[in-house]
């Protein structure tokens, strides 16, 4: 079910079906260019495929259509159907055949069409992809990248707005990243594909069409977090689409003379605790935010680790601003589920002891 | 009947009305539609016209921003109406997301059909009120539910049947194949109704299968029928055969209804990116409504009164749909936290209390007229 | 793969294959009886089936064989093959057909043969079982119980010793319990089956053959934790097989005049924080233990909640004593992975500030 | 060849050597084993005797507490040896947990075969060294790996083939059916080798399927062969046919080897709880080794020298297995944390450092002779 109502807004009056989007010419990316997040991933995929003939893409509708979000646009035409594979409709098989390809020395990049469709492939991810290197005592590597558009806020139908990342950060053997901007999208897809470990690569679907400057540099290692906005009063951790909201919150808070240090985690497994701890040691206060359900989400893990390691630095209990413990709700209710600027500021207030 | 159940490959293609509206006799199917009078044919025709109109209206509502998304069934009216009208009220339907004509035939109100697509709810209706589960978006998952329901019906000793709808793309999912395994193993009274509309979003059916979809089932020990899905009469006959087998202890049957998705996958899709030139025209010539018009006309049944009545019904249904859609109230904010559990759950109850207080804080603030979220 | 080497130890010298175990006569359970944990579940299943004809069992080898752990012994003979269903070998279908049965008013009890085999059924659990009540705005209930033998320490092959509970405690719409003794095994299986919500019921497989007194009373609600050993210095939270280890740790610690309050969580979703908080308010120190990998495990969530709610009462950072962030290791290494008495005591020492 | 590929139901049962050791001519299979001389037959016989001996020795080692568990292949020697000996070194095997004879034929050392079952490792060997993945315990998962490997071989333009082994029970898993879908769609050079040993632990094959297992594949567009799995020659012929199809662009083939698990599911299982009376005896009469003995005897090839050499090989292999098993050193404690990732991982590296310090603390303590864990 393609559901991109907000990403590609439909005209507000009755009209003909949208006409075909012209195929973009391949992005050269020799210097810094302005690209949308989706195009930045596309450029990263293309570069990885140019660099290494063993990089192959697998997924539903990724070929002729270029994916329902057009992230793989034009790659079929450039690399052919052995390297850009429109698969039958079966996620377990997409992941499972990627395992076989990896056994043969390939570096498969699997696209899961929407977050909610990863679960039929869960067994192959958890019991095979994540473990084969361990199982074979290092003999077999699984350099598989699994791309997952994630998160809500696009007015979509059920299963199209989920944040399943915590299922994977609890799975030993996987690396997990989530990108928030075009530059990271580009740099991290290339690093993910280059990694000899399997990587879950989460794409913030409601930010696909936000443009940004992208240089061909790979930048900081995939495992590192990034301080987006330096601050002194509260540390606010976010990833994916919520980094933008957190940044807005920092601006809003500065109006009230509260200085928020926003950190974009980028890597969810492992978390870059060096950066997080340095910040918390400075601010003494922590807010973590994510769209996923609160209980068992990544926020709890981070709060636990920070409490373990920075106990004596904490001036207040860390605060979580998250989705509720509910299945993802219908579109008309999602604004009540998703952390927004107001809820983040409310969380900051609580971390500052201004409210309970 | 056994001679038309596909045990061999390839399966026979079953048709009763040709694309140009000629009724072909078929010894194997005819007995199953003997009782279908001219009045019945007119009723089927009207159903199809009305559901096509619902489809068009919903597409328009989506374009106008009243629906978030809509998955049109344009071209699949005969497959859905012909099968749904063969069911009894005590049968139970486990659909995918495209079975809006089936929902209509089960008696679901037009506005309730679009409720999900407006984003107001995840179910537009109470499944028990209509014998039809709510749309399942996880491809193929519902086929297992149907099989389990049918196992229950068998244990209960009733002759109700579970009918599950799914697409050609769905046949690649493990779940659908496991459903065939379980249905065969337990001889569950379930009908697997596959609408092969030639596409799974942008992927032609050839990506999923190199032989007929109908050929899949016999290898699981399940007889199958391959029917012209644009021929409402043949679809009804095939469905009745399958239902009869199920009711009389014959176990599961698989039906492939060969049809065509004449519109986009959903309103968010653009089929011009992948549809080969000429394909739409080729299938337009096999249009299910057109062919029934031709048949009725040949039978002298397409009177001006019928035409007028049909139009009036379609118009009225469209008006009801539009009004019901536009007037639909937004769900209450705190309903976001309702119905997760049947009984209290400490963690969630705490979250509800906090959120209620949080919302109340805004109301407070805004009645202080300092702004904020209302 | 049946792997019950420790549960049913093989003779240490070469000998004939074990002979058939005689079928036990049904347990009447009119008064308090001594039963093993496995037999207690059997008795609870039987009572539930006697009480309600809509209770049906589904699983692999649960009929003639009575399950690889014999938990469903004799039930096929008593209730027939419509109610004790040996299914084909497919976990997604076991769960998926249970959904259909629940739609029809049944209360299915699914057996997953071993913890590691739940993942092929993950999609049906997460996207269907957990959500249908929410999806249908309360119209359809999913009173499905999913029984999962879990945990290690039995010298088993891969996938036979896992602790996947955190994947489910992060899944809104599910209730999750883990039992540690025969009485709870009996009471909670009956409560789980009686619940109109879906319940994941985790059985500590290495404790299956430990006997204990079982009364037919249902006792405290399924959602409540239980103080096993009252204490004043440190709160030690455990569930499943580790409750026994934790209790041993409390005894060992008392030798050194450290008073540990051991709490058996019983319910993992929701967690009974009233009981946990009361204890932590008293002791000021918390240790949580589980076999599952540390990162993203239930321990982190609990540490986060306790920190949020008892910040001013905590005298030290809470401590986690858990499995490592590794796939479950080969049998010869499992003792290095699993929390044992020594590691729990080490954790207690750290919570007491005696070590870092 | 096409006339013996099952496109119809039921599939033909292929056999070259009857249970009483008589070689039956078969025009369809004979060309594929023309080159199998008496010496070859003796070699196959010796393989089978040796692997049965490995099996018996491993079972004994398990009873003696040297192995945690063992999944015997007793009765399935012909299915495994006949197929494995048809492979080339550059082919790649994706097995389940019972393919110990296949591992032997691929050259894996006896002690390495049992390494996993002793609990020392999760892989007894380097998959690349033998063209064989390590045992997969998740039922059916490996069939997808084989299909992916074969897609890679196709893209690489080589004529190597992936061969995947699985049981009758496995055919119910979604993964196996998805593997058939993908293999057909991409015409991947993969051989699906199903050992139908009549049981999935305590469940007879009838729980999984109401028609022959071999009948499943044609519905996916994959030709299948149903072969007497206790006839090593027929198995070899069938496997060669399938391999040849794969190497020459013919795509996937499905083989059902009809055999019998004469022992327990694993050493932890007790088949007397579920096996019907007489079934074991019935199959013992079709024993794969017995029948080859009878054939060789009839051909005058079962000389005392051959008998003696066979015995000696079996004895030697058993001795090597036993010694290798018993002498196997326990893995290093800290290896529990090795090979999770290929490059440093902060969280795990911290845990390793802590655990090393923790263990060192015990060594400290115990050298202080105050006890504790050594
Ligand atoms: C498990 C899962 N994977 C992917 C999707 C995304 N998706 C929605 S519809 C669709 C194509 C379905 O094709 P088909 O089964 O032929 O049904 P049709 O849409 O043609 O009616 C896909 C890939 C999904 N909904 N669920
Ligand atoms: C996904 C999964 N579910 C359940 C099991 C437990 N199990 C191990 S072997 C087995 C039976 C397999 O039967 P079959 O495929 O016929 O192979 P065989 O053991 O007869 O060789 C079962 C149910 C498992 N290993 N994996
Ligand atoms: Mg389709
Ligand atoms: Mg078997």
XYZ file of C-alpha atoms and ligand atoms in Angstrom, chain D residues 167-169 195 197-200, ligand 4:
9
model
C 12.558 -32.466 5.753
C 8.938 -33.259 5.043
C 7.915 -31.164 8.030
C 14.081 -36.009 2.584
C 11.456 -39.480 6.225
C 7.758 -39.826 7.080
C 8.013 -37.959 10.373
C 8.471 -34.495 11.796
Mg 10.899 -35.590 8.535
